Tab-separated table of C-alpha atoms in Angstrom:
chain	number	residue	atom	x	y	z
Z	1	MET	CA	65.769	104.058	83.349
Z	2	ASN	CA	62.296	102.616	83.098
Z	3	ALA	CA	59.407	103.298	85.467
Z	4	ASN	CA	60.285	100.274	87.634
Z	5	GLU	CA	63.933	101.233	88.063
Z	6	LYS	CA	65.431	103.436	90.754
Z	7	ASP	CA	68.877	104.685	91.541
Z	8	VAL	CA	70.546	102.055	93.657
Z	9	VAL	CA	72.460	102.347	96.919
Z	10	VAL	CA	74.799	99.427	97.616
Z	11	LEU	CA	75.618	98.993	101.255
Z	12	ILE	CA	78.165	96.319	102.191
Z	13	GLY	CA	78.272	95.604	105.882
Z	14	SER	CA	74.889	96.045	107.557
Z	15	GLY	CA	75.931	97.355	110.950
Z	16	GLN	CA	74.996	100.607	112.584
Z	17	ILE	CA	77.435	102.873	110.710
Z	18	GLY	CA	76.381	101.579	107.292
Z	19	GLN	CA	72.747	101.842	108.154
Z	20	ALA	CA	73.189	105.442	109.366
Z	21	ILE	CA	74.670	106.411	106.026
Z	22	ALA	CA	72.067	104.465	104.003
Z	23	ARG	CA	69.266	106.288	105.825
Z	24	ARG	CA	70.644	109.585	104.715
Z	25	VAL	CA	71.070	108.801	101.032
Z	26	GLY	CA	68.542	106.056	100.437
Z	27	SER	CA	65.211	107.865	100.313
Z	28	GLY	CA	63.476	107.174	97.000
Z	29	ARG	CA	66.162	104.746	96.021
Z	30	HIS	CA	66.609	101.016	96.144
Z	31	ILE	CA	69.024	99.935	98.912
Z	32	VAL	CA	70.918	96.677	98.412
Z	33	LEU	CA	72.095	95.329	101.777
Z	34	ALA	CA	75.011	92.966	101.464
Z	35	ASP	CA	76.624	91.134	104.280
Z	36	LEU	CA	78.771	88.035	104.779
Z	37	LYS	CA	75.873	86.613	106.809
Z	38	GLN	CA	72.493	86.631	105.106
Z	39	GLU	CA	70.667	86.864	108.430
Z	40	HIS	CA	72.447	90.124	109.305
Z	41	ALA	CA	71.482	91.667	105.963
Z	42	ASP	CA	67.896	90.498	106.395
Z	43	GLN	CA	67.691	91.946	109.913
Z	44	ALA	CA	68.938	95.343	108.746
Z	45	ALA	CA	66.549	95.222	105.805
Z	46	ARG	CA	63.578	94.678	108.148
Z	47	VAL	CA	64.533	97.748	110.167
Z	48	LEU	CA	64.852	99.925	107.046
Z	49	GLU	CA	61.716	98.551	105.405
Z	50	ASN	CA	59.731	99.350	108.588
Z	51	THR	CA	60.814	102.983	108.213
Z	52	GLY	CA	59.855	103.365	104.590
Z	53	PHE	CA	62.931	102.300	102.567
Z	54	THR	CA	62.904	99.871	99.671
Z	55	THR	CA	65.520	97.117	100.034
Z	56	SER	CA	66.834	93.769	98.871
Z	57	THR	CA	69.516	91.591	100.455
Z	58	LEU	CA	72.371	89.362	99.336
Z	59	ALA	CA	75.076	87.345	101.058
Z	60	VAL	CA	78.433	88.587	99.812
Z	61	ASP	CA	82.037	87.726	100.608
Z	62	ILE	CA	84.102	90.757	99.672
Z	63	SER	CA	87.332	88.719	99.728
Z	64	SER	CA	85.984	87.080	96.499
Z	65	ARG	CA	85.932	88.983	93.213
Z	66	SER	CA	83.271	86.653	91.792
Z	67	SER	CA	81.031	87.372	94.859
Z	68	ILE	CA	81.502	91.157	94.282
Z	69	LEU	CA	80.605	90.760	90.640
Z	70	GLY	CA	77.535	88.889	91.671
Z	71	LEU	CA	76.571	91.770	93.928
Z	72	ILE	CA	76.924	94.237	91.053
Z	73	ASP	CA	74.726	92.060	88.812
Z	74	HIS	CA	72.105	91.859	91.627
Z	75	ALA	CA	72.126	95.664	92.151
Z	76	GLN	CA	71.831	96.454	88.465
Z	77	GLN	CA	68.527	94.573	88.309
Z	78	PHE	CA	66.980	97.529	90.141
Z	79	GLY	CA	68.603	100.401	88.297
Z	80	ALA	CA	71.858	102.319	87.989
Z	81	ILE	CA	74.287	102.203	90.915
Z	82	LYS	CA	74.380	105.672	92.349
Z	83	TYR	CA	76.108	105.140	95.695
Z	84	LEU	CA	78.529	102.605	97.182
Z	85	ILE	CA	78.953	102.364	100.925
Z	86	ASN	CA	81.545	99.843	102.187
Z	87	ALA	CA	81.238	99.431	105.908
Z	88	ALA	CA	82.335	95.781	105.963
Z	89	GLY	CA	85.518	94.504	107.614
Z	90	VAL	CA	87.069	92.521	110.395
Z	91	SER	CA	89.061	93.818	113.380
Z	92	PRO	CA	92.328	92.633	114.938
Z	93	SER	CA	90.466	90.820	117.692
Z	94	GLN	CA	88.067	89.058	115.301
Z	95	ALA	CA	90.281	87.413	112.690
Z	96	SER	CA	93.644	86.134	111.599
Z	97	VAL	CA	96.272	88.092	109.687
Z	98	GLU	CA	95.310	86.235	106.548
Z	99	THR	CA	91.601	87.033	106.897
Z	100	ILE	CA	92.201	90.678	107.705
Z	101	LEU	CA	94.410	91.116	104.660
Z	102	ASN	CA	91.965	89.267	102.379
Z	103	VAL	CA	88.861	91.147	103.554
Z	104	ASP	CA	90.001	94.608	104.708
Z	105	LEU	CA	92.816	95.129	102.201
Z	106	TYR	CA	92.245	92.997	99.077
Z	107	GLY	CA	88.457	93.043	99.280
Z	108	THR	CA	88.241	96.783	99.513
Z	109	ALA	CA	90.631	97.166	96.620
Z	110	VAL	CA	88.453	94.959	94.463
Z	111	LEU	CA	85.302	96.854	95.414
Z	112	LEU	CA	86.861	100.129	94.402
Z	113	GLU	CA	88.068	98.654	91.123
Z	114	GLU	CA	84.842	96.939	90.109
Z	115	PHE	CA	82.370	99.543	91.255
Z	116	GLY	CA	84.467	102.164	89.576
Z	117	LYS	CA	83.586	100.533	86.286
Z	118	VAL	CA	79.812	100.846	86.811
Z	119	ILE	CA	79.150	103.801	89.135
Z	120	GLU	CA	76.644	106.297	87.740
Z	121	ALA	CA	77.581	109.819	86.739
Z	122	ASP	CA	77.179	112.138	89.749
Z	123	GLY	CA	77.462	109.074	91.915
Z	124	SER	CA	79.704	108.639	94.944
Z	125	GLY	CA	81.461	106.031	97.027
Z	126	ILE	CA	82.378	105.908	100.748
Z	127	ILE	CA	84.866	103.478	102.164
Z	128	ILE	CA	84.778	103.224	105.978
Z	129	SER	CA	88.404	102.871	107.043
Z	130	SER	CA	89.727	103.472	110.551
Z	131	GLN	CA	91.750	105.781	112.733
Z	132	SER	CA	94.096	102.790	113.088
Z	133	GLY	CA	95.558	103.470	109.683
Z	134	HIS	CA	96.666	106.902	111.014
Z	135	ARG	CA	98.617	105.215	113.811
Z	136	LEU	CA	100.933	103.536	111.352
Z	137	GLY	CA	103.978	105.712	110.944
Z	138	ALA	CA	105.273	107.063	107.647
Z	139	LEU	CA	105.992	104.288	105.199
Z	140	PRO	CA	108.825	104.166	102.678
Z	141	GLN	CA	107.701	105.806	99.423
Z	142	GLU	CA	108.118	102.477	97.597
Z	143	GLU	CA	105.662	100.774	99.930
Z	144	THR	CA	103.208	103.658	99.677
Z	145	ASP	CA	103.294	103.487	95.894
Z	146	GLN	CA	102.896	99.711	95.887
Z	147	LEU	CA	99.901	99.851	98.204
Z	148	ALA	CA	98.274	102.475	96.008
Z	149	MET	CA	99.003	101.148	92.555
Z	150	THR	CA	99.921	97.478	92.545
Z	151	PRO	CA	97.459	95.503	90.345
Z	152	THR	CA	94.783	94.155	92.709
Z	153	GLU	CA	95.471	90.500	92.136
Z	154	GLU	CA	99.096	91.026	93.042
Z	155	LEU	CA	98.553	93.008	96.262
Z	156	LEU	CA	98.695	90.111	98.706
Z	157	ASP	CA	101.991	88.990	97.216
Z	158	LEU	CA	103.825	92.149	98.260
Z	159	PRO	CA	106.794	90.964	100.370
Z	160	PHE	CA	106.197	93.445	103.258
Z	161	LEU	CA	102.588	92.262	103.533
Z	162	LYS	CA	103.528	88.602	103.495
Z	163	ALA	CA	105.955	89.260	106.356
Z	164	ILE	CA	103.204	90.576	108.712
Z	165	ASN	CA	102.528	88.186	111.629
Z	166	ASP	CA	100.582	90.499	113.928
Z	167	THR	CA	96.828	91.104	113.531
Z	168	LEU	CA	97.040	94.789	114.623
Z	169	LYS	CA	99.773	95.452	112.105
Z	170	ALA	CA	97.747	93.701	109.383
Z	171	TYR	CA	94.780	95.861	110.255
Z	172	GLN	CA	96.784	99.085	110.193
Z	173	TYR	CA	98.333	98.265	106.860
Z	174	SER	CA	94.935	97.362	105.486
Z	175	LYS	CA	93.426	100.650	106.569
Z	176	ARG	CA	96.384	102.634	105.170
Z	177	CYS	CA	95.917	100.741	101.908
Z	178	ASN	CA	92.195	101.633	101.869
Z	179	VAL	CA	93.079	105.305	101.946
Z	180	LEU	CA	95.746	104.990	99.235
Z	181	ARG	CA	93.557	102.885	96.928
Z	182	VAL	CA	90.803	105.509	97.292
Z	183	MET	CA	93.266	108.151	96.150
Z	184	ALA	CA	94.398	106.056	93.189
Z	185	GLU	CA	90.894	104.938	92.155
Z	186	ALA	CA	89.469	108.508	92.421
Z	187	ASN	CA	91.107	109.058	89.053
Z	188	ASN	CA	89.110	106.285	87.441
Z	189	TRP	CA	85.843	107.225	89.215
Z	190	GLY	CA	86.336	110.827	88.113
Z	191	LYS	CA	86.322	109.771	84.462
Z	192	ARG	CA	82.744	108.585	85.060
Z	193	GLY	CA	81.817	111.813	86.817
Z	194	ALA	CA	81.741	110.197	90.254
Z	195	THR	CA	83.574	110.852	93.546
Z	196	VAL	CA	84.972	108.435	96.062
Z	197	ASN	CA	86.375	109.076	99.522
Z	198	SER	CA	87.237	107.270	102.708
Z	199	ILE	CA	86.214	108.016	106.292
Z	200	SER	CA	88.435	106.987	109.195
Z	201	PRO	CA	86.359	106.828	112.379
Z	202	GLY	CA	87.646	106.463	115.910
Z	203	ILE	CA	85.705	104.516	118.519
Z	204	VAL	CA	82.042	104.751	117.584
Z	205	ILE	CA	79.308	103.401	119.848
Z	206	THR	CA	77.850	100.232	118.293
Z	207	PRO	CA	76.974	96.850	119.883
Z	208	LEU	CA	80.580	95.705	119.243
Z	209	ALA	CA	82.075	98.832	120.811
Z	210	ASN	CA	79.797	98.499	123.814
Z	211	ASP	CA	81.047	94.981	124.268
Z	212	GLU	CA	84.650	96.260	124.310
Z	213	LEU	CA	83.757	99.107	126.673
Z	214	ASN	CA	82.261	96.619	129.079
Z	215	GLY	CA	84.625	93.749	128.534
Z	216	PRO	CA	87.989	92.707	130.072
Z	217	ARG	CA	89.840	95.668	128.527
Z	218	LYS	CA	87.232	98.228	129.478
Z	219	GLU	CA	89.492	100.323	131.683
Z	220	GLY	CA	91.980	100.853	128.883
Z	221	TYR	CA	89.271	101.840	126.393
Z	222	ARG	CA	87.537	104.140	128.862
Z	223	LYS	CA	90.848	105.857	129.797
Z	224	MET	CA	91.606	106.411	126.102
Z	225	LEU	CA	88.205	108.030	125.554
Z	226	SER	CA	88.440	110.219	128.650
Z	227	LEU	CA	91.875	111.528	127.651
Z	228	CYS	CA	91.085	112.315	123.994
Z	229	PRO	CA	90.174	115.930	123.206
Z	230	ALA	CA	86.453	115.192	122.719
Z	231	GLY	CA	86.316	113.207	125.946
Z	232	ARG	CA	83.906	110.682	124.461
Z	233	ALA	CA	83.184	108.132	121.722
Z	234	GLY	CA	81.413	108.992	118.519
Z	235	THR	CA	78.008	107.878	117.254
Z	236	PRO	CA	76.961	106.252	113.975
Z	237	ASP	CA	74.893	109.340	113.167
Z	238	GLU	CA	77.952	111.566	113.267
Z	239	ILE	CA	79.613	109.315	110.708
Z	240	GLY	CA	76.396	109.358	108.710
Z	241	ASP	CA	76.288	113.154	108.678
Z	242	LEU	CA	79.821	113.333	107.320
Z	243	ALA	CA	79.145	110.693	104.652
Z	244	GLU	CA	75.951	112.481	103.599
Z	245	PHE	CA	77.878	115.711	103.036
Z	246	LEU	CA	80.609	113.923	100.982
Z	247	MET	CA	78.007	112.115	98.856
Z	248	SER	CA	75.815	115.176	98.287
Z	249	HIS	CA	76.161	118.029	95.818
Z	250	LYS	CA	77.965	119.953	98.534
Z	251	GLY	CA	80.852	117.487	98.383
Z	252	ARG	CA	81.324	117.302	94.635
Z	253	PHE	CA	84.803	118.945	94.821
Z	254	ILE	CA	86.042	116.347	97.308
Z	255	SER	CA	87.377	113.127	95.906
Z	256	GLY	CA	90.278	110.828	96.655
Z	257	SER	CA	90.348	112.153	100.242
Z	258	ASP	CA	90.322	110.582	103.686
Z	259	ILE	CA	88.471	112.327	106.551
Z	260	LEU	CA	89.629	111.423	110.077
Z	261	ILE	CA	86.703	111.631	112.502
Z	262	ASP	CA	87.871	110.452	115.910
Z	263	GLY	CA	87.313	113.278	118.417
Z	264	GLY	CA	90.978	114.164	118.256
Z	265	THR	CA	92.157	110.736	119.444
Z	266	THR	CA	94.822	110.435	116.737
Z	267	ALA	CA	96.102	113.947	117.441
Z	268	SER	CA	96.429	113.023	121.096
Z	269	TYR	CA	98.092	109.677	120.212
Z	270	TRP	CA	100.903	111.420	118.373
Z	271	PHE	CA	101.233	114.678	120.289
Z	272	GLY	CA	99.054	114.684	123.405
Z	273	ASP	CA	97.879	112.753	126.450
Z	274	LEU	CA	97.549	109.473	124.605
Z	275	GLN	CA	101.212	109.183	123.585
Z	276	TYR	CA	101.617	106.351	126.116
Z	277	LEU	CA	99.647	104.140	123.685
Z	278	LYS	CA	102.558	104.236	121.254
Z	279	GLN	CA	104.469	102.046	123.676
Z	280	THR	CA	101.889	99.261	123.314
Z	281	HIS	CA	101.082	99.528	119.602
């Protein structure tokens, strides 16, 4: 690495959770902010630049392998890629089944595959998944194996995925696939001396979450939060703290894992006061 190069942090999805993680691992490094919308990446970059971080931005569509490869080329201009943070995705209320599967499932699988070829030794990756993947019941072993190990370009042709016609189900399958692909790809990342893990947050207070908590379905969301063991939503900083641990020297023995951080909501969904939600999901 020459004098002008730095270790690089690649952040995909420039929202509050991604920024919280980047703040914790980006000091003294170059942060590449990638987002589907250039203006969102630029806005996040201004915030980080004004607090002392070095950044660049790029518009990236993670449902496109060529766009992901372009992101890698851009990042490598500044140095070796040390950290990958994928906080991009679309929710069941934001997109169609096709878009959710293309972005959340296929796109994440491609990111894991391509960044696993270039990640620096002692580097680390974090995939932001969701508690929603933990609300999908046990899958047949064949489906589990296929989600984990099917060649990436064949994933969307799996018959059980092509049969999905509900956006929530598409989201849940995508998030389960994220966790399984992290497990499978950890083997390849490990050969480069790097770790990769997923984090599955519950409801975390961001502008989007605040919209939901004050929108037409606010009573349902607020009831769910009040009945979960923690009695509240999470914050981006709490997700950032967990990611920092996983990406630091303290987390070097953790790879291929998924950490559920939802204030106990999933535990209550299956075995506690939130079991009523199973009737509507």
